[in-house]
Short mmCIF file of C-alpha atoms and ligand atoms in Angstrom, two decimals:
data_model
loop_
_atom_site.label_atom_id
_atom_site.label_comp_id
_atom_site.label_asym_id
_atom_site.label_seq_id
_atom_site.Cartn_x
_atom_site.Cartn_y
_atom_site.Cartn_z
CA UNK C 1 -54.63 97.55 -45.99
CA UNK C 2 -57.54 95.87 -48.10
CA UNK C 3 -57.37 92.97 -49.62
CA UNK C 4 -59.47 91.09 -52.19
CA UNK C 5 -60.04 87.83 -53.22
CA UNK C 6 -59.67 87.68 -57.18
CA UNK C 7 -61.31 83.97 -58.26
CA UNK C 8 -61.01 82.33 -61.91
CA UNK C 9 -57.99 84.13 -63.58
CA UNK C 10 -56.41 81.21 -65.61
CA UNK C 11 -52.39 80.72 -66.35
CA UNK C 12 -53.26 81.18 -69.92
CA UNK C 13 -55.08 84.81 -69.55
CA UNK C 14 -51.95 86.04 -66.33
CA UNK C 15 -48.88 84.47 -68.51
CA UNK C 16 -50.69 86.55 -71.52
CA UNK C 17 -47.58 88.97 -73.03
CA UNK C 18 -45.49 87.31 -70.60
CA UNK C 19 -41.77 87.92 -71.18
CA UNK C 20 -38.36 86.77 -69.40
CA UNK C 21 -35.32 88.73 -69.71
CA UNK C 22 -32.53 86.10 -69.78
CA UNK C 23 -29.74 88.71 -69.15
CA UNK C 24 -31.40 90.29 -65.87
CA UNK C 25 -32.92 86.58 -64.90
CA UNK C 26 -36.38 87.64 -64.63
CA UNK C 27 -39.85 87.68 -66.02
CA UNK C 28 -40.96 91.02 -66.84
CA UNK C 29 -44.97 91.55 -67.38
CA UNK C 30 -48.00 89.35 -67.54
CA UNK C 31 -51.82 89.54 -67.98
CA UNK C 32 -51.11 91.75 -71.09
CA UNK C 33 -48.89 94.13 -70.00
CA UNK C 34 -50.86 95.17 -66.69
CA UNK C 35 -48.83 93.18 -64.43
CA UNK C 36 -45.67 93.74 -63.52
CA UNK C 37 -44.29 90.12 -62.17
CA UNK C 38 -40.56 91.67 -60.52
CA UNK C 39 -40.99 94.86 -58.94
CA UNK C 40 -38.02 96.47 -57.70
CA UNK C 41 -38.59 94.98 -54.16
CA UNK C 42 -38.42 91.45 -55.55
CA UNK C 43 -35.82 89.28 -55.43
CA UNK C 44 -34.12 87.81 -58.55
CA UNK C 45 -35.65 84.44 -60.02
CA UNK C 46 -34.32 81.23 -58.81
CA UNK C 47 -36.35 78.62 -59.45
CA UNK C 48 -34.21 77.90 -62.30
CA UNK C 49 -31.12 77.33 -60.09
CA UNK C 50 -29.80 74.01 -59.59
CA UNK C 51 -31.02 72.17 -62.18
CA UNK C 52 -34.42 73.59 -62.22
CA UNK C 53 -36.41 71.50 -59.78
CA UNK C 54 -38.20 73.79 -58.56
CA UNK C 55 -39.23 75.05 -62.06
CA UNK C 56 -40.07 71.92 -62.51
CA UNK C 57 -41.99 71.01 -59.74
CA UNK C 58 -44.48 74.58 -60.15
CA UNK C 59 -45.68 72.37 -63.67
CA UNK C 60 -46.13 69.18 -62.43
CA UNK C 61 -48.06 70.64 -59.50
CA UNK C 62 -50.63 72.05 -62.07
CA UNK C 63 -50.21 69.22 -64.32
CA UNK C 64 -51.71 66.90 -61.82
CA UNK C 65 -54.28 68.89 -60.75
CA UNK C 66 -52.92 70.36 -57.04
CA UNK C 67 -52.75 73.87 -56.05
CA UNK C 68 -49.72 75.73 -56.26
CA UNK C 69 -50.58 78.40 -53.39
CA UNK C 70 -52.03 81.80 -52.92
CA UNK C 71 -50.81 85.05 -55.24
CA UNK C 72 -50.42 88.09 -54.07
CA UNK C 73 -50.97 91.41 -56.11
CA UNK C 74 -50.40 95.28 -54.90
CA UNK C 75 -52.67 97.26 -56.88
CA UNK C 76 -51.12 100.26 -58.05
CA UNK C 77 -53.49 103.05 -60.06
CA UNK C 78 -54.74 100.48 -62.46
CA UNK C 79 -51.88 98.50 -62.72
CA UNK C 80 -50.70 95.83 -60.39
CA UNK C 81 -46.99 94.42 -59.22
CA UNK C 82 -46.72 90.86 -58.02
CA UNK C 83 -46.18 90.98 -53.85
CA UNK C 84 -45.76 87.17 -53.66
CA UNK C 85 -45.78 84.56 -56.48
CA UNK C 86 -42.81 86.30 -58.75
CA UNK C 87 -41.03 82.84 -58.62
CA UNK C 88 -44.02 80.29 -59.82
CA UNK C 89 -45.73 83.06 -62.03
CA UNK C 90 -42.07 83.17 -63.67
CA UNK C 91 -42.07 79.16 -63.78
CA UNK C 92 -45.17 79.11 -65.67
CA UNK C 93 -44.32 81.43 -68.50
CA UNK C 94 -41.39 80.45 -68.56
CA UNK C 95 -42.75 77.32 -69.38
CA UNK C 96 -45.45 78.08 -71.94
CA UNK C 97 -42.65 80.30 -73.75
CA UNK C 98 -40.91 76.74 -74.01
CA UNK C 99 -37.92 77.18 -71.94
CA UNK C 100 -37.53 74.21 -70.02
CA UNK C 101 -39.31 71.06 -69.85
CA UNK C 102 -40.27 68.75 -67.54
CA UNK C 103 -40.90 64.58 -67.89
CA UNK C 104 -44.10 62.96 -68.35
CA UNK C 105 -45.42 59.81 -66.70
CA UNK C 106 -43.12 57.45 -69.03
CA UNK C 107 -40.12 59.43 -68.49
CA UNK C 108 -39.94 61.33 -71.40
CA UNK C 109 -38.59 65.16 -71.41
CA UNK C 110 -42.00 67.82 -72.72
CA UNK C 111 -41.98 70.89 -73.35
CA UNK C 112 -45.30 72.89 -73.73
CA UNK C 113 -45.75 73.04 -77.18
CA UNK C 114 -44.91 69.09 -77.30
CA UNK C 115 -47.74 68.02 -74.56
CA UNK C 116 -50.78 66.48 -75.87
CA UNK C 117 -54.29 68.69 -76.20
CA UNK C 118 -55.77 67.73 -72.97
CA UNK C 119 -52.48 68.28 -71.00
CA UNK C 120 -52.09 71.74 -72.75
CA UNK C 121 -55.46 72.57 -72.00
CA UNK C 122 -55.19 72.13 -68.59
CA UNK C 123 -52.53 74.32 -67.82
CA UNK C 124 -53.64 77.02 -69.92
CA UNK C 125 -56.91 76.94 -67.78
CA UNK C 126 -55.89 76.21 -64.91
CA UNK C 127 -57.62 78.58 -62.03
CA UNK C 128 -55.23 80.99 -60.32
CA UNK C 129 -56.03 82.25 -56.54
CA UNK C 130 -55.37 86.14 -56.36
CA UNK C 131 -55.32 88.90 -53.19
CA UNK C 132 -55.67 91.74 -54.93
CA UNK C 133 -54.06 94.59 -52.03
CA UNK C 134 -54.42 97.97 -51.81
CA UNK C 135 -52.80 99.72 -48.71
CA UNK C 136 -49.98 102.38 -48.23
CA UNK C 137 -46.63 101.45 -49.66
CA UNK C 138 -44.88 101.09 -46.59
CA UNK C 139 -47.53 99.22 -44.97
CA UNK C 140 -47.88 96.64 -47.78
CA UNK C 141 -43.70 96.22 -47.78
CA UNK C 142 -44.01 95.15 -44.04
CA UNK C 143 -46.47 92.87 -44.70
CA UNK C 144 -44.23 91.10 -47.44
CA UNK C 145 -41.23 91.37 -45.06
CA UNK C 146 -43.24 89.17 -43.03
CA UNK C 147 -44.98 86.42 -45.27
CA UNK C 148 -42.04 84.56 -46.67
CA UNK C 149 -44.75 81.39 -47.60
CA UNK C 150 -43.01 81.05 -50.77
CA UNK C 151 -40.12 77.80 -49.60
CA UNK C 152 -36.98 80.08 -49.94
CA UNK C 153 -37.02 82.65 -46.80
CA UNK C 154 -35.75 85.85 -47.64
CA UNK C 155 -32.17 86.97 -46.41
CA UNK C 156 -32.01 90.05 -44.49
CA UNK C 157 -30.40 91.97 -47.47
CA UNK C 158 -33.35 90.62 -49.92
CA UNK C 159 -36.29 92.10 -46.87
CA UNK C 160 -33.96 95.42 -46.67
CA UNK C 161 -34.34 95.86 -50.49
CA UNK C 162 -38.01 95.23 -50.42
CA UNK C 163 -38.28 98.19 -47.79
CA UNK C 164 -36.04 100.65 -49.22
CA UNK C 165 -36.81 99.96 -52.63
CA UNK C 166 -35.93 103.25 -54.99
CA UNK C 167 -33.30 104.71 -57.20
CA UNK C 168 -30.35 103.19 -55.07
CA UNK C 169 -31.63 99.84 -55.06
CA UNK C 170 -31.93 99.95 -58.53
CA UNK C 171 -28.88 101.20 -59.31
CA UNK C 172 -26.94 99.22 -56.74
CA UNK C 173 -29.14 95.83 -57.87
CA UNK C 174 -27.50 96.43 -61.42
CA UNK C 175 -23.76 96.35 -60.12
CA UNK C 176 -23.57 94.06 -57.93
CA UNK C 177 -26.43 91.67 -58.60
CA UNK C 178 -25.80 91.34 -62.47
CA UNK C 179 -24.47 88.12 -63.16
CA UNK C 180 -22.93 89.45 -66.28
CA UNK C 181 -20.74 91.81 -64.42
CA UNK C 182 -17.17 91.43 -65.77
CA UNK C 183 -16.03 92.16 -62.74
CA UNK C 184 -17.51 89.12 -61.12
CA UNK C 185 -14.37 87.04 -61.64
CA UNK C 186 -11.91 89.03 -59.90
CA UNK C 187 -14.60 89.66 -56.95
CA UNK C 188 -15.12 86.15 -56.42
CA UNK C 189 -11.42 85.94 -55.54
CA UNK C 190 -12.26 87.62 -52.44
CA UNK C 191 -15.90 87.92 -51.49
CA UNK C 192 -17.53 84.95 -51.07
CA UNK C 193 -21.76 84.42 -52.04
CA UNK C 194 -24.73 84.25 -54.06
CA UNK C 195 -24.98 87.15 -56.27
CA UNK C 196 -28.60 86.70 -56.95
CA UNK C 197 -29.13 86.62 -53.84
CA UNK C 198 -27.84 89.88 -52.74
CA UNK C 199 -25.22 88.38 -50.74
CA UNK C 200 -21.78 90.44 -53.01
CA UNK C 201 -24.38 93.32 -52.34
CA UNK C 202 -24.68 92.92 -48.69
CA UNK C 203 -20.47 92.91 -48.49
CA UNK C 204 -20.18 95.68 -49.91
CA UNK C 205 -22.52 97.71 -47.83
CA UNK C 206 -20.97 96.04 -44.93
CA UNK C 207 -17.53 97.63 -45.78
CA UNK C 208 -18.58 101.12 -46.91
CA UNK C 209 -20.49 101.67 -43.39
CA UNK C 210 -17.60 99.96 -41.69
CA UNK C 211 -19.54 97.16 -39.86
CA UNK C 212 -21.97 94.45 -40.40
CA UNK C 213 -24.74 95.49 -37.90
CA UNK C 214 -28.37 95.47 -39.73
CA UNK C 215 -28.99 98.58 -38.30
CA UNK C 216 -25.91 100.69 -39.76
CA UNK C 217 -27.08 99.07 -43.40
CA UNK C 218 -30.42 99.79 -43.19
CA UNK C 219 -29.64 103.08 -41.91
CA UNK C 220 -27.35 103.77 -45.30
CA UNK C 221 -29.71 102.46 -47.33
CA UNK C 222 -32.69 104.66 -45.87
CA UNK C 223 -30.01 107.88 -46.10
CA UNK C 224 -28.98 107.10 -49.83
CA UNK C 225 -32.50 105.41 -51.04
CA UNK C 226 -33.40 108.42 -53.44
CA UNK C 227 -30.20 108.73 -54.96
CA UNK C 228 -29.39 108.71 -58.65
CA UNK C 229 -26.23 106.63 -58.29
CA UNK C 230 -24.09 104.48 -56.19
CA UNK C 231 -20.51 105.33 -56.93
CA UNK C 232 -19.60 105.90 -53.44
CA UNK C 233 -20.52 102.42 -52.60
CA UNK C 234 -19.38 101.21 -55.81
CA UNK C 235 -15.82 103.16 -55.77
CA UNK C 236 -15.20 102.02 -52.18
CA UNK C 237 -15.87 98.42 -52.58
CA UNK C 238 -13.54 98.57 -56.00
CA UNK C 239 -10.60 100.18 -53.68
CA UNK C 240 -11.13 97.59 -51.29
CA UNK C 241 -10.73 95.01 -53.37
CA UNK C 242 -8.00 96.55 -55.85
CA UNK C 243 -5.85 96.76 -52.47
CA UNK C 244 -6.29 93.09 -51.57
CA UNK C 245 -5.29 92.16 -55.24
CA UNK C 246 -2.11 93.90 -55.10
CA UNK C 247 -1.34 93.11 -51.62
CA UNK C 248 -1.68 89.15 -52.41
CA UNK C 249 0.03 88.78 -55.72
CA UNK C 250 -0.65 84.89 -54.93
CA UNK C 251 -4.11 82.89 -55.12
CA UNK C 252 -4.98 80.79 -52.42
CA UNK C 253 -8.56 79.77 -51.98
CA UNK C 254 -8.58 81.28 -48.21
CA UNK C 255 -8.18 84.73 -49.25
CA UNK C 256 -12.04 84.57 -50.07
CA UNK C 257 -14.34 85.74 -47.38
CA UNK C 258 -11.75 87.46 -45.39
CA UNK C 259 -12.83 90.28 -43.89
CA UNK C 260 -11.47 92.68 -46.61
CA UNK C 261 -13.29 95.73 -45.53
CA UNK C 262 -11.63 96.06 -42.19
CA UNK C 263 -8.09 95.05 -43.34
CA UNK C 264 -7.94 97.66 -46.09
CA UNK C 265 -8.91 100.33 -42.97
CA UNK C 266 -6.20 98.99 -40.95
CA UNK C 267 -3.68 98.63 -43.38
CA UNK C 268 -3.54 100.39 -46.51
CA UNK C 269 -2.05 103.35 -45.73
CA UNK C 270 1.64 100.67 -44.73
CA UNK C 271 4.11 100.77 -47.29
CA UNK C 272 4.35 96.80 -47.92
CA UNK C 273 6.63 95.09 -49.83
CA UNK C 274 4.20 93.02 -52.15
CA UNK C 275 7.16 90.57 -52.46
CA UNK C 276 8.29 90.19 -48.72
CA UNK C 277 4.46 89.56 -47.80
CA UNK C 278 4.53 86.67 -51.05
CA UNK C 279 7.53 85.04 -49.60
CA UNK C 280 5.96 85.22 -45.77
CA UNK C 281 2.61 83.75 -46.58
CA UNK C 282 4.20 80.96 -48.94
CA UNK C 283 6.23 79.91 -46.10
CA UNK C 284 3.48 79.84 -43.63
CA UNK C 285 1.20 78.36 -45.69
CA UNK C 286 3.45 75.61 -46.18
CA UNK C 287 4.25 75.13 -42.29
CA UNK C 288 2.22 72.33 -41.19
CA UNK C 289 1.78 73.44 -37.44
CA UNK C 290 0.16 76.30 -39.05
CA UNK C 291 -3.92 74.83 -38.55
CA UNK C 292 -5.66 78.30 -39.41
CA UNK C 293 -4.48 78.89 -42.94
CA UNK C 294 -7.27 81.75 -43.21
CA UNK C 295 -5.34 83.84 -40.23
CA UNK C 296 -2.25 83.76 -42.29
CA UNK C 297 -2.54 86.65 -44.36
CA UNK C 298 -3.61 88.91 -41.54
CA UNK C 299 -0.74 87.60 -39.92
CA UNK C 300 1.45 88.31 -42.06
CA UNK C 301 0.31 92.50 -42.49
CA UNK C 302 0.15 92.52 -38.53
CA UNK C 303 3.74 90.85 -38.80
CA UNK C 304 5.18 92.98 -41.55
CA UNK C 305 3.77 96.48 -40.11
CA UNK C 306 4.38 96.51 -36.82
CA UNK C 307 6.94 93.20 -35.67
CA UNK C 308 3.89 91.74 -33.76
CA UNK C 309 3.92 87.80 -33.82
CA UNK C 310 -0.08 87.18 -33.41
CA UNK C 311 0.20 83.72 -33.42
CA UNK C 312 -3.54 83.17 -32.02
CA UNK C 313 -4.12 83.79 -36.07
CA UNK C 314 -2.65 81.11 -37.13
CA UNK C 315 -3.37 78.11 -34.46
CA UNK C 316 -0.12 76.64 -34.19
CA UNK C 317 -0.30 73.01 -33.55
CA UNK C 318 -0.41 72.12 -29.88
CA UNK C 319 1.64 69.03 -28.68
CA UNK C 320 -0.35 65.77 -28.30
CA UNK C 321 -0.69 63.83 -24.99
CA UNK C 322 2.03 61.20 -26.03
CA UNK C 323 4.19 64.31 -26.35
CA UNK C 324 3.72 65.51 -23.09
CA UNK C 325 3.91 62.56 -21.68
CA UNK C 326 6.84 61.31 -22.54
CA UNK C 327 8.19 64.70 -21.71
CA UNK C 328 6.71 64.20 -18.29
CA UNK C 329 8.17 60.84 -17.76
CA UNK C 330 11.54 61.94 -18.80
CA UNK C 331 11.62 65.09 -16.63
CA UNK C 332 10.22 63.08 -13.58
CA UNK C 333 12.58 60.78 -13.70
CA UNK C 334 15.90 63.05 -13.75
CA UNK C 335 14.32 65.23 -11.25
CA UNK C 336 13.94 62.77 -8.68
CA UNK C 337 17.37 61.19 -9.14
CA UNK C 338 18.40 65.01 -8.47
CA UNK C 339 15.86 65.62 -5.68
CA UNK C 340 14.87 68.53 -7.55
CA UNK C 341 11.50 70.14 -8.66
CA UNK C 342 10.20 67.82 -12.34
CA UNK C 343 8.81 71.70 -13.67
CA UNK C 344 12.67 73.02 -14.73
CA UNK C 345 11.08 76.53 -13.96
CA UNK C 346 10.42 75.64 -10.30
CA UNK C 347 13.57 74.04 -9.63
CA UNK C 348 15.22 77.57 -10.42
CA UNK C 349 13.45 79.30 -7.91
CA UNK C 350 14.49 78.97 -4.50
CA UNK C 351 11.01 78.37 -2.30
CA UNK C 352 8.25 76.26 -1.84
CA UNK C 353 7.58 74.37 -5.03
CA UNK C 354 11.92 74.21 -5.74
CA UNK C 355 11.50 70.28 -5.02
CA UNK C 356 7.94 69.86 -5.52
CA UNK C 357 7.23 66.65 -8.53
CA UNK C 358 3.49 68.04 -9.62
CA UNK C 359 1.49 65.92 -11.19
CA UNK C 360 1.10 65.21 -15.22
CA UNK C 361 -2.54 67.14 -14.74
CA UNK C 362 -1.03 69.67 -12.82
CA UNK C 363 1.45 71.04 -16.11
CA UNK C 364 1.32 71.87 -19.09
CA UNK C 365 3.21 71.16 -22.73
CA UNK C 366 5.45 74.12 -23.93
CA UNK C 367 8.22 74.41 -26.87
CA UNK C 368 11.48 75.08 -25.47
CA UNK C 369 12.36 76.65 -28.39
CA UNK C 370 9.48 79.02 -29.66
CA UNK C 371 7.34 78.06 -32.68
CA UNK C 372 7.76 81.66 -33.83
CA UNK C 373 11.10 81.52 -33.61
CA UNK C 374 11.29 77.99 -35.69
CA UNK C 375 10.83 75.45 -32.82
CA UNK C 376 9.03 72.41 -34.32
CA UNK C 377 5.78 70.91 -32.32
CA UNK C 378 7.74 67.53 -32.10
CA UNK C 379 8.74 65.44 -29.22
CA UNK C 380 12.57 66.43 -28.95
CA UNK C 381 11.27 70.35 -29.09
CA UNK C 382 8.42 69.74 -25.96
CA UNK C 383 8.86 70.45 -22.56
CA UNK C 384 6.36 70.21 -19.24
CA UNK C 385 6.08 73.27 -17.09
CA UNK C 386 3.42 73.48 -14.10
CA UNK C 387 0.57 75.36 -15.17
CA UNK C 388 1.75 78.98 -13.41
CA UNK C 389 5.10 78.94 -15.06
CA UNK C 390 3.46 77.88 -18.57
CA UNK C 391 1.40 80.76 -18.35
CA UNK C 392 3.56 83.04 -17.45
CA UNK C 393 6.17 81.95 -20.09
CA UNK C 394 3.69 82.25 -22.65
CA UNK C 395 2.18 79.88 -25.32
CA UNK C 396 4.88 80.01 -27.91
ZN1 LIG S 1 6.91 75.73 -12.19
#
């Protein structure tokens, strides 16, 4: 790969024709119409987000004079595509077009067209510092994989875009990384993340390869990368997440970020009745020795399909150690005004350990009666047992 040093270019002559497309959130061409500023193997623009400070920041760098960092262009033919400086090339016309403004020394909010003549001078000719690169495709995406000097690192779905950048990216970029997407609201019922930054995209590669290795995504996205659409990724992720809307006719905030993929593949070929599973979960939910809510609606499928109480899902509420012991001074007590063993399992068993008072470290706290089977984690419903017999009666 070669790379040149390009000295002297000015914001005023690279923002030249500049324009930002407000529906896809990001600048489009610069330096009259030779540069493209978001190639396909960019990420979106978000130096806008959260109130803009970064935005703001790229302006009063160059408004007091400091440098705002190497740019990187890839030559292509006689064109050129920005490799790294999308985001503060983007802040600057943005900010010449007059779309945000930023304060001046006395605190008062300017936009470009309301700064005084020296001030607009001096951004308009303000020196840029430009690698012009030439190289083979490939190589030049590795090297961007690995630069990452712009503040924001790039997630591993953003660097797998940049490499297998084509048709399906494109394609799959406008589904799922459109913030306009109608279908946005009912997705962000159930998958959590940024959508600019890939993140609803990376789900829903996750699910159609059926795991969330890098490998098996990368290796999908190298497979598909010259295809003309996406509507086996697209199709899939909509079935996934039509199934987990009529399975939960209930919101609850934990059914986002479950994993959705692997839950439809285990259980939507059950018959379920969408009503028993409301009533289940509602009564779970409200059960306060319940500590996992999340594990509740897996739960509940496991529950419903096959009679399997998984309680590890849910975290039931262990006793205390005021529960146990009291439990343990209560027990101790009776059993040595009966000369028996102070574990009640023990003192069953004819042998050894029949008489044997263990120690409060040596047993554990059990529910006579079941959680599972309604036995409350309070003090009239706990029992000691020495550690063998707990374990082999079970945690419930
Ligand atoms: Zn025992």
């Amino acid at each position: 790969m070669k790379a040149t040093l390009l000295e002297g270019v000015t914001v005023e002559e690279i923002c030249a024709g500049f324009e930002y497309n407000e529906l896809e959130g990001k600048g489009l061409f610069g330096w009259n119409g030779k540069l493209t500023i978001q190639p396909e193997y960019q990420r979106n623009y978000l130096y806008a987000e959260g109130g803009g400070e970064k935005e703001k920041s790229v302006i009063n760098s160059v408004l007091q004079g400091y440098p705002i960092g190497l740019l990187y262009f890839n030559k292509v033919g006689d064109r050129y595509e920005v490799l790294d400086g999308q985001q503060r090339i983007t802040s600057l016309g943005r900010y010449l077009k007059n779309l945000f403004s930023v304060k001046d020394s006395s605190g008062k909010p300017k936009f470009f067209d309301s700064l005084d003549e020296v001030d607009h001078k001096k951004i308009l000719q303000t020196p840029l510092t430009i690698y012009i690169c030439e190289g083979a495709e490939l190589e030049i995406k590795n090297w961007f994989k690995t630069i990452n000097i712009v503040g924001i690192p790039l997630n591993k779905q953003e660097i797998s875009n940049s490499i297998y950048s084509g048709s399906f990216v494109t394609l799959a970029k406008e589904y799922f990384s459109n913030s306009q997407n109608t279908r946005l609201q009912i997705w962000s019922s159930y998958v959590k993340g940024n959508i600019k930054r890939q993140e609803i995209l990376r789900t829903a590669l996750e699910w159609v390869v059926k795991s969330s290795a890098d490998d098996e995504v990368d290796e999908y996205m190298s497979l598909h990368r010259a295809d003309e659409n996406v509507d086996e990724l697209k199709n899939y992720f909509e079935k996934v997440i039509a199934w987990a809307d009529e399975t939960f006719t209930e919101n609850y905030s934990e059914l986002c970020g479950l994993e959705w993929g692997r839950l439809y593949e285990e259980y939507h070929e059950t018959d379920f009745d969408v009503k028993e599973i409301a009533a289940e979960v509602k009564k779970l939910y409200y059960d306060e020795f319940v500590t996992n809510k999340r594990g509740i609606f897996e739960y509940v499928l496991k529950f419903l399909s096959t009679g399997e109480e998984d309680t590890k899902l849910l975290q039931v509420r262990l006793f205390g150690n005021a529960e146990k012991r009291k439990a343990y001074d209560r027990q101790t007590k009776l059993a040595k005004s009966e000369n028996i063993s102070n574990c009640p399992m023990c003192a069953l068993v004819k042998g050894q350990n029949s008489k044997k008072i263990w120690k409060l470290n040596e047993m554990d706290a059990d529910h006579v009666t079941a959680w599972s089977k309604g036995g409350a984690t309070d003090e009239k419903n706990c029992q000691v047992l020495c550690k063998y017999h707990n374990r082999f009666k079970g945690n419930n």
